[in-house]
PDB file of C-alpha atoms in Angstrom:
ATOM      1  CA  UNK A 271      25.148  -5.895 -37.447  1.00  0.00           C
ATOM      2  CA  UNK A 272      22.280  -7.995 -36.389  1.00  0.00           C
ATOM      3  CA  UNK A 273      18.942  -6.109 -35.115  1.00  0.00           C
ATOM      4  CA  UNK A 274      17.897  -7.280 -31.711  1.00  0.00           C
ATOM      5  CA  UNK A 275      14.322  -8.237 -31.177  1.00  0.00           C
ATOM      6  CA  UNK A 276      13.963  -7.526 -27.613  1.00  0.00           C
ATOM      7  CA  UNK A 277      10.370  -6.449 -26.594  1.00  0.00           C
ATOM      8  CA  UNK A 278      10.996  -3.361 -24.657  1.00  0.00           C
ATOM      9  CA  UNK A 279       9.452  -3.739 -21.055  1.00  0.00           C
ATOM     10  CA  UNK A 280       6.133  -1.559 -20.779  1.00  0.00           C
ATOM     11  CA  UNK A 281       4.899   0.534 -17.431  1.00  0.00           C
ATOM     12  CA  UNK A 282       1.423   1.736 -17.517  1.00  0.00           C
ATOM     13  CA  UNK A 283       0.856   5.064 -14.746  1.00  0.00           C
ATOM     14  CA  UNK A 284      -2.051   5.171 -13.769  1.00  0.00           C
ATOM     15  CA  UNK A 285      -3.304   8.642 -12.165  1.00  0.00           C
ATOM     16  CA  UNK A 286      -5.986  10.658 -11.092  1.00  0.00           C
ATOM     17  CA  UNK A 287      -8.822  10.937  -7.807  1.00  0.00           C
ATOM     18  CA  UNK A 288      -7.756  14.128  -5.262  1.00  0.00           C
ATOM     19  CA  UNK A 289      -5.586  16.399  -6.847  1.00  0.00           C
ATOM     20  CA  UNK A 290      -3.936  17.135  -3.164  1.00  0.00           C
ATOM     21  CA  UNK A 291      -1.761  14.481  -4.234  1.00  0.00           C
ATOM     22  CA  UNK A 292      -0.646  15.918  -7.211  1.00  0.00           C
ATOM     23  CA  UNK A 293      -1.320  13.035  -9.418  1.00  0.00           C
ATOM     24  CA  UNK A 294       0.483  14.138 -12.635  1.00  0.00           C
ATOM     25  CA  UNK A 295       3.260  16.238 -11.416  1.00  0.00           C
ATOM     26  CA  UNK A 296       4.325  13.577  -8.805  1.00  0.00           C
ATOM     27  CA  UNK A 297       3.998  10.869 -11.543  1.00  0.00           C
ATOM     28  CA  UNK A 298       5.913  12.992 -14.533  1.00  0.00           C
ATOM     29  CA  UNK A 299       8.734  12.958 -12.103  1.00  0.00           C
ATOM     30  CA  UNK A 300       9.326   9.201 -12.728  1.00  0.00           C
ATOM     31  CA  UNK A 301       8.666   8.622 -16.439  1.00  0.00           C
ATOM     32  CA  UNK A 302      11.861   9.820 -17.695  1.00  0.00           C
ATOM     33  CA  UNK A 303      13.578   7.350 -15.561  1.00  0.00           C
ATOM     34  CA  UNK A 304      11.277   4.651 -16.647  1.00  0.00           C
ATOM     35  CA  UNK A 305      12.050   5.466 -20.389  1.00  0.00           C
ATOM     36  CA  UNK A 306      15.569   5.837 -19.448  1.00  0.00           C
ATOM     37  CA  UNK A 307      15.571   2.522 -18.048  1.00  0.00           C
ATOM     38  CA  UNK A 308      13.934   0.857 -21.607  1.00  0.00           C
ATOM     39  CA  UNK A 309      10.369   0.945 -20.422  1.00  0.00           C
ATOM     40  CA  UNK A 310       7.278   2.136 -22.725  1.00  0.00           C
ATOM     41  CA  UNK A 311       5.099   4.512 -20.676  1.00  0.00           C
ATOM     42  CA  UNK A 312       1.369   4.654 -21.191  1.00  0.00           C
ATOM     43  CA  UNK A 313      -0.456   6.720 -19.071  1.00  0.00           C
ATOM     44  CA  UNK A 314      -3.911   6.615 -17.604  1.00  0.00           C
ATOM     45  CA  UNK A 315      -6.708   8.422 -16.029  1.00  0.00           C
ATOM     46  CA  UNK A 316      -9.718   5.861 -15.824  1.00  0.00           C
ATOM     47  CA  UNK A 317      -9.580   2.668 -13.707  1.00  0.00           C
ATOM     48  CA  UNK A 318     -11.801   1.412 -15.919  1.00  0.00           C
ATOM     49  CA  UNK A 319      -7.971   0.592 -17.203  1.00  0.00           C
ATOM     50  CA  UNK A 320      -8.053  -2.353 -14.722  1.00  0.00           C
ATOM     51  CA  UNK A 321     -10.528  -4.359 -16.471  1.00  0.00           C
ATOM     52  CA  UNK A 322      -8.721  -4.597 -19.777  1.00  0.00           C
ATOM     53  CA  UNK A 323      -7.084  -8.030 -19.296  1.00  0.00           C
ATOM     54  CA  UNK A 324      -4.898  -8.106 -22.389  1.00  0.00           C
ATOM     55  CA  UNK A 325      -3.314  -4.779 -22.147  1.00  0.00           C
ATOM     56  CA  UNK A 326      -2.353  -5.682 -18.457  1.00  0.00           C
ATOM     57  CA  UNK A 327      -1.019  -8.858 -19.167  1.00  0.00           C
ATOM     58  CA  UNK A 328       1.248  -7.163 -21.311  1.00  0.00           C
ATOM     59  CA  UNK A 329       2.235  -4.500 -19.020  1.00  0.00           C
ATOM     60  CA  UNK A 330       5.358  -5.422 -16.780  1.00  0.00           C
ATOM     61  CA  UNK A 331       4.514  -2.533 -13.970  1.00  0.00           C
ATOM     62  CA  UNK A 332       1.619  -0.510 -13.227  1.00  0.00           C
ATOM     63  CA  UNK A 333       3.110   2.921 -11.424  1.00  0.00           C
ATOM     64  CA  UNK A 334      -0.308   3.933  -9.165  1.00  0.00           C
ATOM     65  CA  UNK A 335      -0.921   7.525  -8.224  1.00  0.00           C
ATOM     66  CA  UNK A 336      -4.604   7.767  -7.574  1.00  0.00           C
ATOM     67  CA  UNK A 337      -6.185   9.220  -3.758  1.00  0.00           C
ATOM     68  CA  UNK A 338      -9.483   8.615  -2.575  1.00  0.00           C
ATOM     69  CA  UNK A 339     -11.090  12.247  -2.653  1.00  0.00           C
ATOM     70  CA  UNK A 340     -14.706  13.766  -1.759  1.00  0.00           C
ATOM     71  CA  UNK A 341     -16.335  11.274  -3.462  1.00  0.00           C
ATOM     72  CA  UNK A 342     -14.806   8.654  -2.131  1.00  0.00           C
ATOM     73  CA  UNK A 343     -14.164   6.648  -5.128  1.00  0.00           C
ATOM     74  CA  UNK A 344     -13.316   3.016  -4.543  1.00  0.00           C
ATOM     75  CA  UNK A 345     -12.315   0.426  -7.171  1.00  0.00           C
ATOM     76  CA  UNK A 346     -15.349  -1.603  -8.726  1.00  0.00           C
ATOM     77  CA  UNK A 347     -15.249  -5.698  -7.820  1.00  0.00           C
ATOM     78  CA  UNK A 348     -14.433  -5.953 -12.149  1.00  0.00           C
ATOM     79  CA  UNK A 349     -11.522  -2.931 -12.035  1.00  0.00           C
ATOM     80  CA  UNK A 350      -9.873  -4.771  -8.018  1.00  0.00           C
ATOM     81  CA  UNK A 351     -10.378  -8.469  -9.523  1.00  0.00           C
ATOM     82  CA  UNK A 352      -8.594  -7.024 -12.930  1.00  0.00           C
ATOM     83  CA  UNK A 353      -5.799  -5.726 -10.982  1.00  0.00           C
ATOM     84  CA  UNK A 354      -5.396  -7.800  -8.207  1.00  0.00           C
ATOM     85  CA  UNK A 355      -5.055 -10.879 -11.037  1.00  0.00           C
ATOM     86  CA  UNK A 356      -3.015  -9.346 -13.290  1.00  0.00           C
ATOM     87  CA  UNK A 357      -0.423  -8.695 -10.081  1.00  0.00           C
ATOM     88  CA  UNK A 358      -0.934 -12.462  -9.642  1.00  0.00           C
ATOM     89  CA  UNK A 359       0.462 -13.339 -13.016  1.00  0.00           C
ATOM     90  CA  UNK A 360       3.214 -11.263 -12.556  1.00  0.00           C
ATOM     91  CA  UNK A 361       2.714  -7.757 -13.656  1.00  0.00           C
ATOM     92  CA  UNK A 362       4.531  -5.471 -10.777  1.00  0.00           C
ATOM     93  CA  UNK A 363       2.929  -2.936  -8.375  1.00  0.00           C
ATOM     94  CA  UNK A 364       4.619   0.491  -7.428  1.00  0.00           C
ATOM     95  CA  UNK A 365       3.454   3.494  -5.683  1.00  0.00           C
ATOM     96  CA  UNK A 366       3.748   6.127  -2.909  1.00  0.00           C
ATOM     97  CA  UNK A 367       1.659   7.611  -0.078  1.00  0.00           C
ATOM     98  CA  UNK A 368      -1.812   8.339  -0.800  1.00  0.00           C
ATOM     99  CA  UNK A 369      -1.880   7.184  -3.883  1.00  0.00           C
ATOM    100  CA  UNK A 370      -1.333   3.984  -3.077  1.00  0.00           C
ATOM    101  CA  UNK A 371      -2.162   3.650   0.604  1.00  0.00           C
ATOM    102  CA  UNK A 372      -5.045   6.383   0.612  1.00  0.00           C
ATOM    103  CA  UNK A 373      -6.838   5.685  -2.598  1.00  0.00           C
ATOM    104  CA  UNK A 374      -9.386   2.251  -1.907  1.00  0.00           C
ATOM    105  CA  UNK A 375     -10.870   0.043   0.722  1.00  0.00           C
ATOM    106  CA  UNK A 376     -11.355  -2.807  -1.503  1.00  0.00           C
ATOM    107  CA  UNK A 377     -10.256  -5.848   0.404  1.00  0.00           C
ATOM    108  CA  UNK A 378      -8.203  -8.047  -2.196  1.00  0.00           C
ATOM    109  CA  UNK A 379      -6.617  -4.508  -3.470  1.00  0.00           C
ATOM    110  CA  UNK A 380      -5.881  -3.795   0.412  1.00  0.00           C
ATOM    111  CA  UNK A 381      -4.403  -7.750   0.358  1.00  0.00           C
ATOM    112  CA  UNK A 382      -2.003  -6.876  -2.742  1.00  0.00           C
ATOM    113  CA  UNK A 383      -0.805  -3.395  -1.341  1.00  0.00           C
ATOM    114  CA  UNK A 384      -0.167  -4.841   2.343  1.00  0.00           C
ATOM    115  CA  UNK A 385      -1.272  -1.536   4.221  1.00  0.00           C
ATOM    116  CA  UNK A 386      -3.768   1.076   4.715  1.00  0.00           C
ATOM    117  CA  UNK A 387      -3.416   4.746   5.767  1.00  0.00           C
ATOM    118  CA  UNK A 388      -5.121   5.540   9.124  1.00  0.00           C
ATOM    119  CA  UNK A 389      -4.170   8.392  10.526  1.00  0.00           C
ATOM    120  CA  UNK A 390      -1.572  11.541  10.068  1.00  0.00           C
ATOM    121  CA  UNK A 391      -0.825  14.844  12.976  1.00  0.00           C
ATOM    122  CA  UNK A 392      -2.025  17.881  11.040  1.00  0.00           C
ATOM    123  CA  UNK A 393       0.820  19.009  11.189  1.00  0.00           C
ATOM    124  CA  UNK A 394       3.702  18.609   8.559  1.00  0.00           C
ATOM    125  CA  UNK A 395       6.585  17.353  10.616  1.00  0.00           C
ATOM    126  CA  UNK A 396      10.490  16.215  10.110  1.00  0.00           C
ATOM    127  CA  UNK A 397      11.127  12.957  11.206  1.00  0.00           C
ATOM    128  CA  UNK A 398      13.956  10.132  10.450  1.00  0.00           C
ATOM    129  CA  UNK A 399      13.790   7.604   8.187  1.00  0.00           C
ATOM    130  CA  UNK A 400      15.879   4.810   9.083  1.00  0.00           C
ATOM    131  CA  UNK A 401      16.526   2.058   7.013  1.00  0.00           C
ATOM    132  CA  UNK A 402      16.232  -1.929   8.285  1.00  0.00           C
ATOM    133  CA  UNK A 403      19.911  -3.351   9.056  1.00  0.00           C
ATOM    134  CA  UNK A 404      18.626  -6.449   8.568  1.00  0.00           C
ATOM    135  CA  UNK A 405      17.529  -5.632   4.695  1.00  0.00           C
ATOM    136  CA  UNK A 406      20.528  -2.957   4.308  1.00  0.00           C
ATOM    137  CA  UNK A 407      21.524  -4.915   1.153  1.00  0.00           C
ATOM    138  CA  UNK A 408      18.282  -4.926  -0.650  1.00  0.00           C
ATOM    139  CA  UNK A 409      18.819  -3.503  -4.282  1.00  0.00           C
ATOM    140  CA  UNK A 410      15.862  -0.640  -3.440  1.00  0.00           C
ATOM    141  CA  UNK A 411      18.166   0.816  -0.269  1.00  0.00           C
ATOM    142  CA  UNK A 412      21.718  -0.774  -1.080  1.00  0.00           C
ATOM    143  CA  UNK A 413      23.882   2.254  -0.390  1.00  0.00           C
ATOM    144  CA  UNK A 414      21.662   4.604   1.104  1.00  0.00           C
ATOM    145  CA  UNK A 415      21.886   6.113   4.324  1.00  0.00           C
ATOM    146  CA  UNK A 416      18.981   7.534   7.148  1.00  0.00           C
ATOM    147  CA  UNK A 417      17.430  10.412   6.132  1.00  0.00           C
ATOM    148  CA  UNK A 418      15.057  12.846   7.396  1.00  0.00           C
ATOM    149  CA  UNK A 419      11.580  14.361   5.984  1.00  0.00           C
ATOM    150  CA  UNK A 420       9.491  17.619   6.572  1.00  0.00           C
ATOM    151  CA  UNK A 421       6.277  16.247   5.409  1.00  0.00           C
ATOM    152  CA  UNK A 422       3.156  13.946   6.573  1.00  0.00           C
ATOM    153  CA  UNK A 423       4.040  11.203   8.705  1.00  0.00           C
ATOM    154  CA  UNK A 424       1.724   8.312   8.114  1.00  0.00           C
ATOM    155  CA  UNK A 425       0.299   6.031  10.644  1.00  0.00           C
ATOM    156  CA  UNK A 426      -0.507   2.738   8.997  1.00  0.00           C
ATOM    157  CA  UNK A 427      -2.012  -0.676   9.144  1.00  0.00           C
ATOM    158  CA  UNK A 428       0.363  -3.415   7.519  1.00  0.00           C
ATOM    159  CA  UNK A 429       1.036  -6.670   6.798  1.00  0.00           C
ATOM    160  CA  UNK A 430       3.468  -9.112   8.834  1.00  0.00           C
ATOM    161  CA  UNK A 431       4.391 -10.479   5.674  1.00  0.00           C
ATOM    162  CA  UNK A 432       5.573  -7.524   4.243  1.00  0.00           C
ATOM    163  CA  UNK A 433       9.307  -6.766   3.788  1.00  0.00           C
ATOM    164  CA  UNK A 434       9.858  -3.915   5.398  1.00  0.00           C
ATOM    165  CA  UNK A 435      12.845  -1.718   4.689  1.00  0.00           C
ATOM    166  CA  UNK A 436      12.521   1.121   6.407  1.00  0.00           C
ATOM    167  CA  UNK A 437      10.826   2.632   9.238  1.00  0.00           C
ATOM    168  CA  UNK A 438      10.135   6.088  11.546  1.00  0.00           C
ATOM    169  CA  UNK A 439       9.537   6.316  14.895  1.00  0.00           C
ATOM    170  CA  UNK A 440       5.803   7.718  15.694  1.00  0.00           C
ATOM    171  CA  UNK A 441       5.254   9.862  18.518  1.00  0.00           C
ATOM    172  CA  UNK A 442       2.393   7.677  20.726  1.00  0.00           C
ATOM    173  CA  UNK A 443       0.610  10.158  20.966  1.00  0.00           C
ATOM    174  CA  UNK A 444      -0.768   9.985  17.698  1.00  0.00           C
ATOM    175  CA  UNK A 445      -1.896   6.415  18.509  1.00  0.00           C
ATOM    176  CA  UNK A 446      -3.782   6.940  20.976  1.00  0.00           C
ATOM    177  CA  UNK A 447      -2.299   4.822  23.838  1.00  0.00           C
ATOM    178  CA  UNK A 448       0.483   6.639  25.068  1.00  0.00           C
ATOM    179  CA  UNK A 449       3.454   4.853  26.076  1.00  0.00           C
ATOM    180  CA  UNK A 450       6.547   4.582  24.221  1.00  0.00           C
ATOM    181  CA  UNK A 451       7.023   5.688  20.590  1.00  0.00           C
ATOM    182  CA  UNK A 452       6.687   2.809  18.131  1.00  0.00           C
ATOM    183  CA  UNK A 453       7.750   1.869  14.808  1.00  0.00           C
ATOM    184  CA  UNK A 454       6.004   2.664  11.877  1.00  0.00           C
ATOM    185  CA  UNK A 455       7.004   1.357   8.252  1.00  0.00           C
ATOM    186  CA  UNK A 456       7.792   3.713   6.033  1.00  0.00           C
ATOM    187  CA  UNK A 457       8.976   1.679   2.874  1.00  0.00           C
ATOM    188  CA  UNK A 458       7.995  -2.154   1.995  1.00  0.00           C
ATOM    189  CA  UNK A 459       8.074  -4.706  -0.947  1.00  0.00           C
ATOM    190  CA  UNK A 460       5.870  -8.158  -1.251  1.00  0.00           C
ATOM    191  CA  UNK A 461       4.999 -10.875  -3.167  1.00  0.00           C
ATOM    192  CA  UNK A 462       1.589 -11.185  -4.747  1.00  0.00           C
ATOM    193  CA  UNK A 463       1.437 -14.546  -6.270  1.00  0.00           C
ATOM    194  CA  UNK A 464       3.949 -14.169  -9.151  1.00  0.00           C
ATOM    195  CA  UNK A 465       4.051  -9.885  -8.837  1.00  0.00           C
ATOM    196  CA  UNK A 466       6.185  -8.132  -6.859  1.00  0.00           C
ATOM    197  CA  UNK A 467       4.531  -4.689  -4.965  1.00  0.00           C
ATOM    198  CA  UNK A 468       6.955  -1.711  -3.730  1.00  0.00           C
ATOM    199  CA  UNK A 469       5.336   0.696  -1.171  1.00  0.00           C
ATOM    200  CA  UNK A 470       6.460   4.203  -0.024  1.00  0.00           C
ATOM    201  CA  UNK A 471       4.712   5.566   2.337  1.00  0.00           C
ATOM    202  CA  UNK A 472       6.806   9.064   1.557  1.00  0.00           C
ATOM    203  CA  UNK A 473       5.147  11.455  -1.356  1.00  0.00           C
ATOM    204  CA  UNK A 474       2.922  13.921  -0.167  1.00  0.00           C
ATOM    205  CA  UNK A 475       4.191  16.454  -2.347  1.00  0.00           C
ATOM    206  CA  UNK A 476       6.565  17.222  -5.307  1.00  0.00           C
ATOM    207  CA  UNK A 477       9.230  18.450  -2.912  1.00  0.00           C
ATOM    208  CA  UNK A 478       9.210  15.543  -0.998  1.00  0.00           C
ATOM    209  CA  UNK A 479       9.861  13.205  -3.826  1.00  0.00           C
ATOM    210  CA  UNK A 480      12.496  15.559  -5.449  1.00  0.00           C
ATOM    211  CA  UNK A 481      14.390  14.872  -2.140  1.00  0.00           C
ATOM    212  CA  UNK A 482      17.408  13.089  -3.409  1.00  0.00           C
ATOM    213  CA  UNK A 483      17.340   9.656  -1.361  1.00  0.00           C
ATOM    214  CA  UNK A 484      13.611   9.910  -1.609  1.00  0.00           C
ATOM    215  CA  UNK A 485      13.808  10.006  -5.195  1.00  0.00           C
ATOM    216  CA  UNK A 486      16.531   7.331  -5.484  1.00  0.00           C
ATOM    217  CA  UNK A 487      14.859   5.079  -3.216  1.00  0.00           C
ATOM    218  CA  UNK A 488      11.212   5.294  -4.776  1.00  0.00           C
ATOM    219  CA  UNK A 489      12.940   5.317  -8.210  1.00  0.00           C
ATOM    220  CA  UNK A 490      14.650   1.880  -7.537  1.00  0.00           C
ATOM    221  CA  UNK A 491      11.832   0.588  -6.077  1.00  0.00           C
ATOM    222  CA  UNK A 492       9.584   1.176  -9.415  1.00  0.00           C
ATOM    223  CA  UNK A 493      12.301  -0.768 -11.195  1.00  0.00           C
ATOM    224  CA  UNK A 494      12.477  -3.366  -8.548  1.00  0.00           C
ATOM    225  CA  UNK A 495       8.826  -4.115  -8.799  1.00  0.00           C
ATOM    226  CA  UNK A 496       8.704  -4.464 -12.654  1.00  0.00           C
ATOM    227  CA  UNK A 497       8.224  -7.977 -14.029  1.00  0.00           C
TER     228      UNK A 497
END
């Protein structure tokens, strides 16, 4: 029987800044489907990761769980310009929540991801989760239903060119204007030159990722994003 000589795709997490976030425990929940799915898993806890060209050209998806804490810790021009290139050439972007949308202010990073956190009630609140009709048959949410979630709901700056594929409904109240509630994205992919970049906006805690469409949905989006 002849060996194969497929190269097994690799996935490099990369983890750390406030531990409110729950950096490892949030991440160890998706490694075993990564493996599962043929992936090699390195893990990470420096950014200084993001300025070592070679091993991220040969990384297919970088998994990001990292949140800006007291300190305030934003990506250097050398670790952004390592990532944001690498993305460029095709390596794939995945996160959730804060530690994607909360962790850095660097502009080109902010370009990649397609959003920024702003604001969130102090409150934890349940709220629906309704998935775009028009993008119903993407591969991330083919199947799945609305859903609701008891956690923080995230008011956001995003991109127009992101593909949203699902949304909430925040109260306007928390923006400030009054009026009507609006629609906030809760779940995107883009295109960064020759990457592709999955965003949840959903993750504040274990629980809310063990959540079973949660899960599935963040789960197929880390595959999704992979080169």
């Amino acid at each position: 029987m002849p060996v194969s000589s497929a190269v097994p795709r690799s996935a490099l997490v990369v983890r750390g800044g406030w531990e409110g976030h729950a950096p490892v425990a949030t991440t160890e929940l998706f490694i075993p489907a990564l493996r599962a799915a043929g992936f090699v898993v390195e893990v990470a806890d420096s950014l200084d990761v993001y300025c070592d060209a070679e091993l991220l050209a040969g990384t297919d998806l970088v998994v990001q769980c990292w949140s800006e804490g007291e300190r305030r810790e934003d990506l250097t021009e050398k670790q952004s310009a390592g990532l944001v290139a690498a993305v460029a050439a095709g390596t794939g972007f995945a996160g959730w929540h804060g530690g994607v949308l909360a962790a850095f202010r660097n502009p080109d990073y902010l370009r990649m991801v397609g959003g920024l956190f702003l604001f969130h009630p102090p409150e934890f609140l349940t709220y629906r989760v309704e998935i775009a009709a028009e993008h119903a048959g993407h591969p991330i949410v083919a199947g799945l239903g609305d859903f609701d979630v008891h956690s923080e709901q995230y008011w956001m700056l995003t991109d127009a060119r992101n593909t949203v594929l699902a949304t909430t409904s925040v109260d306007a109240r928390d923006g400030g204007q009054g009026g009507d509630a609006v629609p906030m994205p809760v779940a995107w992919t883009r295109r960064w030159g020759a990457g592709k970049v999955f965003v949840s906006a959903v993750g504040h805690r274990v629980e809310d990722l063990r959540e079973s469409t949660v899960r599935t949905l963040t789960e197929r989006g880390l595959l999704w994003a992979a080169r």
